[in-house]
Amino acid sequence: MHSLADLAAWSQPGTSLAVLGHPIKHSISPAMHNAALADLARADTRFADWRYHRFEIHPDDLPQALTLLHEKKFRGVNLTVPHKIIAFGRVAAIDPAAQPVGAVNTLRWSGEGWHGFNTDGYGLATAVRESLGRDLAHTPILLLGAGGAARGAGVEFLQRGCSALWIVNRTRETLDQLLGVLAPLQGGIPLHGLTLDGLGAGSDTLASLPTGLLVINATSAGLRETDPLPIELGLLPRPSAVYDMIYNPPQTPLLRRAEALGIPHAHGLGMLIHQGAKALEIWTGVPAERTAPTMASAAHAALGLVEG
Ligand code: NAP
């Protein structure tokens, strides 16, 4: 793991890529990207000297880090918490699809400055299709959460033409903020906001929900074993599938509940893998489908998981 001081003194040869975070210690992105780069290098010597490094950068130091990354000729940058939102207001250009997300997780130097992209939505859509066999288009979706990940997901669902979107959040204020962001993207798609306390057993709201919802958890409830369920699945009209963005731990209380109810379900590692493969495509031009399998093997190995 490297620091801002390491970056200022950077003299490593070859083509460098970086991920910046605070904290960054547990990131498995370097394992995924370096495995994919090593695999690419076997077939194409252009990639022989490409390496992906991780940097612990305090949010106050992000502007300086971005300047140094350019001076040191880094080809591309991934950003994780809390830099995705901070960088959004500091880069020279934003990919139009990332504009409503208000956050960027991938940067590429464009000549005049860093150009920001957001590959999380692609990662989510690809993982849901791969692990649950569901397309977001024409699908009714129940999204849990209203934070940064939910915002990216909500934008993706509307951009891909889901048939209706319900968003459930614990706190009304953050829910209303998200609904305000999504309203201009809604087109004709029905969009509803609900708070958890309005979803008690026997409530009118519950009765009005359709069966066959695709439930996506974008809350952080489930990161710890003692966390409450983000929703009681047994109270909903039978969902078609449940996707939990959390991947560590891979088995959250929500996914255990889905399993007990016999509902198809998947954890969030596929989302991480596919957003990474898309970022590598932005830097190398190599299609994400080509590098995703190698990234998947490396990610499963890094987390000690059986590949599924
Ligand atoms: P965030 O901005 O902090 O938002 C957290 C959300 O979780 C808020 O909606 C919050 O509700 C809700 N929440 C927190 N604790 C809760 C609880 N005990 N019960 C019910 N709701 C609760 O976080 P984020 O960046 O959006 O990340 C959310 C999750 O997505 C994290 O677990 C993260 O690891 C995961 N994620 C995964 C990937 C991937 O590649 N797989 C990518 C991005 C994020 P309030 O508004 O009420 O506080």
Tab-separated table of C-alpha atoms and ligand atoms in Angstrom:
chain	number	residue	atom	x	y	z
A	1	MET	CA	0.000	0.000	0.000
A	2	HIS	CA	1.330	3.464	-0.927
A	3	SER	CA	0.945	6.961	0.530
A	4	LEU	CA	0.784	10.497	-0.895
A	5	ALA	CA	4.507	10.835	-0.121
A	6	ASP	CA	5.216	7.668	-2.148
A	7	LEU	CA	3.267	9.190	-5.020
A	8	ALA	CA	5.262	12.441	-4.849
A	9	ALA	CA	8.480	10.400	-5.104
A	10	TRP	CA	7.092	7.926	-7.684
A	11	SER	CA	9.708	6.615	-10.108
A	12	GLN	CA	8.446	3.135	-10.984
A	13	PRO	CA	8.919	2.280	-14.655
A	14	GLY	CA	6.122	1.065	-16.909
A	15	THR	CA	2.463	2.005	-17.190
A	16	SER	CA	0.835	2.641	-13.832
A	17	LEU	CA	-2.791	2.502	-12.734
A	18	ALA	CA	-4.021	3.335	-9.242
A	19	VAL	CA	-6.907	3.003	-6.842
A	20	LEU	CA	-7.344	5.727	-4.221
A	21	GLY	CA	-9.360	5.264	-1.060
A	22	HIS	CA	-9.639	6.136	2.620
A	23	PRO	CA	-9.457	3.458	3.885
A	24	ILE	CA	-8.008	1.291	1.093
A	25	LYS	CA	-6.337	-1.524	3.071
A	26	HIS	CA	-9.019	-4.151	2.346
A	27	SER	CA	-9.460	-3.366	-1.362
A	28	ILE	CA	-9.195	-6.432	-3.605
A	29	SER	CA	-9.057	-4.297	-6.771
A	30	PRO	CA	-5.247	-4.612	-7.069
A	31	ALA	CA	-5.540	-8.425	-7.005
A	32	MET	CA	-8.251	-8.331	-9.706
A	33	HIS	CA	-6.569	-5.825	-12.009
A	34	ASN	CA	-3.038	-7.212	-11.724
A	35	ALA	CA	-4.312	-10.726	-12.489
A	36	ALA	CA	-6.139	-9.419	-15.567
A	37	LEU	CA	-3.094	-7.417	-16.705
A	38	ALA	CA	-0.793	-10.432	-16.275
A	39	ASP	CA	-3.221	-12.500	-18.343
A	40	LEU	CA	-3.400	-9.824	-21.071
A	41	ALA	CA	0.408	-9.581	-21.125
A	42	ARG	CA	0.672	-13.299	-22.021
A	43	ALA	CA	-1.052	-12.602	-25.343
A	44	ASP	CA	0.030	-8.989	-25.923
A	45	THR	CA	3.426	-7.621	-24.859
A	46	ARG	CA	1.998	-4.065	-24.763
A	47	PHE	CA	0.694	-4.935	-21.310
A	48	ALA	CA	3.899	-6.487	-19.958
A	49	ASP	CA	4.814	-3.441	-17.863
A	50	TRP	CA	1.314	-2.424	-16.704
A	51	ARG	CA	0.762	-2.500	-12.919
A	52	TYR	CA	-2.131	-1.420	-10.673
A	53	HIS	CA	-1.257	0.111	-7.266
A	54	ARG	CA	-3.289	1.121	-4.244
A	55	PHE	CA	-2.927	4.445	-2.415
A	56	GLU	CA	-4.254	5.506	0.968
A	57	ILE	CA	-5.229	9.150	0.324
A	58	HIS	CA	-6.980	11.439	2.799
A	59	PRO	CA	-9.938	13.330	1.231
A	60	ASP	CA	-8.152	16.665	1.858
A	61	ASP	CA	-5.247	15.403	-0.273
A	62	LEU	CA	-7.298	14.264	-3.277
A	63	PRO	CA	-6.664	17.380	-5.456
A	64	GLN	CA	-2.902	17.098	-4.896
A	65	ALA	CA	-3.001	13.359	-5.542
A	66	LEU	CA	-4.828	13.859	-8.864
A	67	THR	CA	-2.231	16.439	-9.960
A	68	LEU	CA	0.634	14.131	-8.985
A	69	LEU	CA	-0.958	11.148	-10.725
A	70	HIS	CA	-0.925	13.119	-13.967
A	71	GLU	CA	2.638	14.402	-13.436
A	72	LYS	CA	3.785	10.825	-12.801
A	73	LYS	CA	1.991	9.730	-15.995
A	74	PHE	CA	-0.518	7.315	-14.459
A	75	ARG	CA	-2.766	5.969	-17.220
A	76	GLY	CA	-5.917	5.620	-15.129
A	77	VAL	CA	-7.357	5.848	-11.655
A	78	ASN	CA	-10.095	4.091	-9.712
A	79	LEU	CA	-11.735	5.920	-6.832
A	80	THR	CA	-13.498	4.413	-3.862
A	81	VAL	CA	-15.109	5.789	-0.711
A	82	PRO	CA	-15.088	8.774	-0.074
A	83	HIS	CA	-13.396	10.021	-3.248
A	84	LYS	CA	-16.104	9.116	-5.790
A	85	ILE	CA	-18.255	12.116	-4.861
A	86	ILE	CA	-15.405	14.557	-4.109
A	87	ALA	CA	-13.731	13.901	-7.465
A	88	PHE	CA	-16.998	14.475	-9.347
A	89	GLY	CA	-16.665	18.220	-8.789
A	90	ARG	CA	-12.943	18.306	-9.540
A	91	VAL	CA	-12.415	16.563	-12.867
A	92	ALA	CA	-12.253	18.264	-16.267
A	93	ALA	CA	-15.054	16.260	-17.904
A	94	ILE	CA	-17.753	13.794	-16.871
A	95	ASP	CA	-19.131	10.987	-19.018
A	96	PRO	CA	-22.774	11.941	-19.776
A	97	ALA	CA	-24.085	8.648	-18.301
A	98	ALA	CA	-22.320	9.429	-14.993
A	99	GLN	CA	-23.660	13.002	-14.793
A	100	PRO	CA	-26.874	12.186	-12.870
A	101	VAL	CA	-25.010	9.780	-10.563
A	102	GLY	CA	-22.987	12.648	-9.077
A	103	ALA	CA	-20.030	10.323	-8.506
A	104	VAL	CA	-17.163	8.886	-10.567
A	105	ASN	CA	-15.221	5.689	-9.866
A	106	THR	CA	-12.926	5.678	-12.915
A	107	LEU	CA	-10.677	8.415	-14.354
A	108	ARG	CA	-8.752	8.532	-17.634
A	109	TRP	CA	-6.435	11.366	-18.664
A	110	SER	CA	-7.957	13.054	-21.699
A	111	GLY	CA	-5.347	15.640	-22.731
A	112	GLU	CA	-6.825	18.611	-20.881
A	113	GLY	CA	-7.505	16.843	-17.608
A	114	TRP	CA	-9.014	13.817	-15.905
A	115	HIS	CA	-12.178	12.495	-17.548
A	116	GLY	CA	-14.570	10.823	-15.075
A	117	PHE	CA	-16.719	7.716	-15.633
A	118	ASN	CA	-18.911	5.602	-13.404
A	119	THR	CA	-18.804	1.862	-14.098
A	120	ASP	CA	-20.774	0.760	-10.989
A	121	GLY	CA	-24.121	0.739	-12.810
A	122	TYR	CA	-22.713	-1.423	-15.614
A	123	GLY	CA	-21.233	-3.706	-12.944
A	124	LEU	CA	-24.573	-4.069	-11.176
A	125	ALA	CA	-26.604	-4.671	-14.349
A	126	THR	CA	-24.095	-7.238	-15.642
A	127	ALA	CA	-23.881	-9.057	-12.304
A	128	VAL	CA	-27.679	-9.248	-11.929
A	129	ARG	CA	-27.973	-10.729	-15.416
A	130	GLU	CA	-25.088	-13.148	-14.864
A	131	SER	CA	-25.967	-14.357	-11.352
A	132	LEU	CA	-29.774	-14.139	-11.403
A	133	GLY	CA	-30.588	-14.274	-15.119
A	134	ARG	CA	-32.561	-11.019	-14.861
A	135	ASP	CA	-32.408	-7.951	-17.096
A	136	LEU	CA	-33.168	-4.586	-15.523
A	137	ALA	CA	-35.227	-3.499	-18.544
A	138	HIS	CA	-38.988	-4.083	-18.177
A	139	THR	CA	-38.497	-5.367	-14.600
A	140	PRO	CA	-40.239	-4.030	-11.466
A	141	ILE	CA	-37.526	-3.233	-8.900
A	142	LEU	CA	-37.532	-2.633	-5.145
A	143	LEU	CA	-34.352	-0.770	-4.203
A	144	LEU	CA	-33.299	-0.714	-0.541
A	145	GLY	CA	-31.261	2.335	0.523
A	146	ALA	CA	-30.819	5.936	-0.557
A	147	GLY	CA	-27.061	6.528	-0.165
A	148	GLY	CA	-24.337	6.741	-2.826
A	149	ALA	CA	-24.674	3.160	-4.093
A	150	ALA	CA	-28.479	3.461	-4.283
A	151	ARG	CA	-28.165	6.660	-6.301
A	152	GLY	CA	-25.980	4.980	-8.907
A	153	ALA	CA	-28.287	1.968	-8.975
A	154	GLY	CA	-31.448	4.067	-9.291
A	155	VAL	CA	-29.996	6.027	-12.219
A	156	GLU	CA	-29.018	2.753	-13.938
A	157	PHE	CA	-32.478	1.217	-13.431
A	158	LEU	CA	-34.212	4.227	-14.982
A	159	GLN	CA	-31.660	4.573	-17.802
A	160	ARG	CA	-32.161	0.875	-18.653
A	161	GLY	CA	-35.953	1.148	-18.603
A	162	CYS	CA	-37.118	-0.817	-15.552
A	163	SER	CA	-40.921	-1.085	-15.533
A	164	ALA	CA	-41.404	0.519	-12.089
A	165	LEU	CA	-39.145	1.491	-9.189
A	166	TRP	CA	-39.911	1.483	-5.472
A	167	ILE	CA	-37.232	2.853	-3.146
A	168	VAL	CA	-37.335	1.958	0.539
A	169	ASN	CA	-35.136	3.785	3.048
A	170	ARG	CA	-34.908	4.075	6.820
A	171	THR	CA	-34.667	7.884	6.808
A	172	ARG	CA	-37.218	10.079	5.001
A	173	GLU	CA	-34.783	12.968	4.372
A	174	THR	CA	-32.222	10.956	2.354
A	175	LEU	CA	-35.054	9.160	0.570
A	176	ASP	CA	-36.556	12.481	-0.543
A	177	GLN	CA	-33.154	13.722	-1.743
A	178	LEU	CA	-32.750	10.618	-3.909
A	179	LEU	CA	-36.283	10.898	-5.296
A	180	GLY	CA	-35.469	14.511	-6.240
A	181	VAL	CA	-32.353	13.392	-8.147
A	182	LEU	CA	-34.203	10.586	-9.969
A	183	ALA	CA	-37.400	12.452	-10.859
A	184	PRO	CA	-35.934	14.158	-13.979
A	185	LEU	CA	-34.826	10.736	-15.330
A	186	GLN	CA	-38.143	9.055	-14.693
A	187	GLY	CA	-39.728	9.449	-18.122
A	188	GLY	CA	-42.975	7.520	-17.850
A	189	ILE	CA	-41.612	5.015	-15.310
A	190	PRO	CA	-43.583	4.896	-12.035
A	191	LEU	CA	-41.288	5.926	-9.151
A	192	HIS	CA	-42.299	5.513	-5.489
A	193	GLY	CA	-40.535	6.285	-2.215
A	194	LEU	CA	-41.327	4.449	1.014
A	195	THR	CA	-39.857	4.554	4.480
A	196	LEU	CA	-39.265	1.335	6.398
A	197	ASP	CA	-41.728	2.275	9.121
A	198	GLY	CA	-44.510	2.500	6.510
A	199	LEU	CA	-43.993	-1.168	5.626
A	200	GLY	CA	-45.359	-2.894	8.724
A	201	ALA	CA	-47.243	-6.200	8.454
A	202	GLY	CA	-50.692	-5.666	6.947
A	203	SER	CA	-49.975	-2.107	5.731
A	204	ASP	CA	-51.789	-0.795	2.649
A	205	THR	CA	-48.428	-0.027	1.055
A	206	LEU	CA	-47.322	-3.653	1.302
A	207	ALA	CA	-50.593	-4.831	-0.170
A	208	SER	CA	-50.140	-2.478	-3.139
A	209	LEU	CA	-46.754	-3.960	-4.148
A	210	PRO	CA	-46.740	-6.457	-7.026
A	211	THR	CA	-45.332	-9.978	-6.898
A	212	GLY	CA	-42.149	-10.710	-8.818
A	213	LEU	CA	-40.147	-7.685	-7.650
A	214	LEU	CA	-36.394	-7.773	-8.118
A	215	VAL	CA	-35.082	-6.702	-4.686
A	216	ILE	CA	-31.704	-4.936	-4.647
A	217	ASN	CA	-30.011	-4.132	-1.346
A	218	ALA	CA	-27.921	-0.955	-1.519
A	219	THR	CA	-27.924	-0.340	2.234
A	220	SER	CA	-24.952	-1.134	4.436
A	221	ALA	CA	-27.205	-3.223	6.714
A	222	GLY	CA	-25.610	-6.666	6.610
A	223	LEU	CA	-21.956	-5.631	6.698
A	224	ARG	CA	-21.986	-6.698	10.367
A	225	GLU	CA	-23.511	-9.919	11.651
A	226	THR	CA	-25.528	-7.959	14.230
A	227	ASP	CA	-27.122	-5.611	11.645
A	228	PRO	CA	-30.902	-5.712	11.262
A	229	LEU	CA	-32.498	-6.963	8.040
A	230	PRO	CA	-32.915	-4.009	5.632
A	231	ILE	CA	-36.408	-5.388	4.940
A	232	GLU	CA	-38.408	-8.442	6.048
A	233	LEU	CA	-38.672	-10.356	2.764
A	234	GLY	CA	-41.437	-12.567	4.148
A	235	LEU	CA	-43.759	-9.521	4.348
A	236	LEU	CA	-43.399	-8.702	0.632
A	237	PRO	CA	-45.505	-10.262	-2.112
A	238	ARG	CA	-43.148	-12.991	-3.340
A	239	PRO	CA	-40.062	-11.354	-4.961
A	240	SER	CA	-38.523	-12.957	-8.061
A	241	ALA	CA	-34.912	-12.537	-6.871
A	242	VAL	CA	-32.711	-10.732	-4.342
A	243	TYR	CA	-29.349	-9.103	-5.079
A	244	ASP	CA	-27.283	-7.822	-2.141
A	245	MET	CA	-24.499	-5.387	-3.105
A	246	ILE	CA	-22.583	-6.503	-0.002
A	247	TYR	CA	-19.995	-9.206	-0.799
A	248	ASN	CA	-17.972	-9.315	2.395
A	249	PRO	CA	-19.447	-11.145	4.259
A	250	PRO	CA	-20.835	-13.096	1.293
A	251	GLN	CA	-23.773	-14.427	3.307
A	252	THR	CA	-25.771	-11.547	4.824
A	253	PRO	CA	-28.909	-11.918	6.983
A	254	LEU	CA	-30.926	-10.757	3.931
A	255	LEU	CA	-29.466	-13.479	1.705
A	256	ARG	CA	-29.988	-16.105	4.419
A	257	ARG	CA	-33.634	-15.050	4.592
A	258	ALA	CA	-33.937	-15.277	0.783
A	259	GLU	CA	-32.456	-18.758	0.908
A	260	ALA	CA	-34.869	-19.852	3.656
A	261	LEU	CA	-37.776	-18.588	1.535
A	262	GLY	CA	-36.474	-20.297	-1.618
A	263	ILE	CA	-35.929	-17.008	-3.485
A	264	PRO	CA	-33.012	-16.890	-6.000
A	265	HIS	CA	-30.308	-14.632	-4.560
A	266	ALA	CA	-26.720	-13.449	-5.053
A	267	HIS	CA	-24.099	-11.404	-3.204
A	268	GLY	CA	-22.372	-8.306	-4.594
A	269	LEU	CA	-18.995	-9.646	-5.704
A	270	GLY	CA	-20.095	-9.856	-9.341
A	271	MET	CA	-20.841	-6.113	-9.286
A	272	LEU	CA	-17.313	-5.365	-8.076
A	273	ILE	CA	-15.791	-7.656	-10.709
A	274	HIS	CA	-17.750	-6.202	-13.642
A	275	GLN	CA	-17.232	-2.559	-12.652
A	276	GLY	CA	-13.494	-3.365	-12.523
A	277	ALA	CA	-13.501	-5.048	-15.922
A	278	LYS	CA	-15.312	-2.026	-17.412
A	279	ALA	CA	-12.755	0.366	-15.887
A	280	LEU	CA	-9.933	-1.689	-17.411
A	281	GLU	CA	-11.725	-1.495	-20.770
A	282	ILE	CA	-11.769	2.322	-20.464
A	283	TRP	CA	-7.970	2.357	-19.926
A	284	THR	CA	-6.899	-0.434	-22.311
A	285	GLY	CA	-9.628	-0.743	-24.949
A	286	VAL	CA	-9.860	-4.478	-24.172
A	287	PRO	CA	-13.565	-5.482	-23.876
A	288	ALA	CA	-14.723	-6.042	-20.280
A	289	GLU	CA	-16.059	-9.507	-21.200
A	290	ARG	CA	-12.485	-10.575	-22.009
A	291	THR	CA	-10.981	-9.702	-18.590
A	292	ALA	CA	-13.954	-10.348	-16.261
A	293	PRO	CA	-13.329	-14.130	-15.871
A	294	THR	CA	-9.710	-13.577	-14.761
A	295	MET	CA	-10.808	-10.822	-12.392
A	296	ALA	CA	-13.481	-13.144	-10.986
A	297	SER	CA	-10.955	-15.905	-10.229
A	298	ALA	CA	-8.616	-13.408	-8.546
A	299	ALA	CA	-11.449	-11.839	-6.516
A	300	HIS	CA	-12.711	-15.209	-5.282
A	301	ALA	CA	-9.178	-16.237	-4.345
A	302	ALA	CA	-8.511	-12.935	-2.539
A	303	LEU	CA	-11.660	-13.369	-0.443
A	304	GLY	CA	-11.170	-17.113	0.064
A	305	LEU	CA	-14.484	-17.879	-1.689
A	306	VAL	CA	-15.441	-20.821	-3.840
A	307	GLU	CA	-16.063	-19.536	-7.368
A	308	GLY	CA	-19.756	-19.724	-8.195
B	1	NAP	P1	-23.995	5.127	2.199
B	1	NAP	O1	-23.960	6.218	1.205
B	1	NAP	O2	-23.410	5.329	3.557
B	1	NAP	O3	-25.552	4.698	2.357
B	1	NAP	C1	-25.911	3.737	3.324
B	1	NAP	C2	-27.396	3.373	3.167
B	1	NAP	O4	-27.654	2.280	4.048
B	1	NAP	C3	-28.370	4.489	3.541
B	1	NAP	O5	-29.518	4.387	2.731
B	1	NAP	C4	-28.715	4.133	4.989
B	1	NAP	O6	-29.999	4.604	5.387
B	1	NAP	C5	-28.759	2.630	4.910
B	1	NAP	N1	-28.548	1.967	6.201
B	1	NAP	C6	-27.410	1.961	6.942
B	1	NAP	N2	-27.588	1.213	8.048
B	1	NAP	C7	-28.876	0.754	8.005
B	1	NAP	C8	-29.646	-0.071	8.868
B	1	NAP	N3	-29.139	-0.555	10.010
B	1	NAP	N4	-30.927	-0.367	8.511
B	1	NAP	C9	-31.445	0.113	7.339
B	1	NAP	N5	-30.749	0.915	6.494
B	1	NAP	C10	-29.476	1.223	6.829
B	1	NAP	O7	-23.279	3.802	1.637
B	1	NAP	P2	-23.093	3.372	0.105
B	1	NAP	O8	-21.803	3.891	-0.407
B	1	NAP	O9	-24.343	3.730	-0.597
B	1	NAP	O10	-22.921	1.786	0.215
B	1	NAP	C11	-24.028	0.955	0.560
B	1	NAP	C12	-23.622	-0.511	0.473
B	1	NAP	O11	-23.344	-0.876	-0.889
B	1	NAP	C13	-22.368	-0.857	1.264
B	1	NAP	O12	-22.595	-2.070	1.944
B	1	NAP	C14	-21.306	-1.040	0.206
B	1	NAP	O13	-20.321	-1.971	0.618
B	1	NAP	C15	-22.135	-1.606	-0.949
B	1	NAP	N6	-21.505	-1.365	-2.269
B	1	NAP	C16	-21.105	-2.454	-2.993
B	1	NAP	C17	-20.525	-2.276	-4.240
B	1	NAP	C18	-20.090	-3.478	-5.036
B	1	NAP	O14	-19.298	-3.321	-5.989
B	1	NAP	N7	-20.587	-4.662	-4.750
B	1	NAP	C19	-20.345	-0.981	-4.750
B	1	NAP	C20	-20.775	0.114	-3.995
B	1	NAP	C21	-21.350	-0.097	-2.749
B	1	NAP	P3	-30.224	6.066	6.079
B	1	NAP	O15	-30.404	7.032	4.948
B	1	NAP	O16	-31.429	5.846	6.886
B	1	NAP	O17	-29.004	6.330	6.914
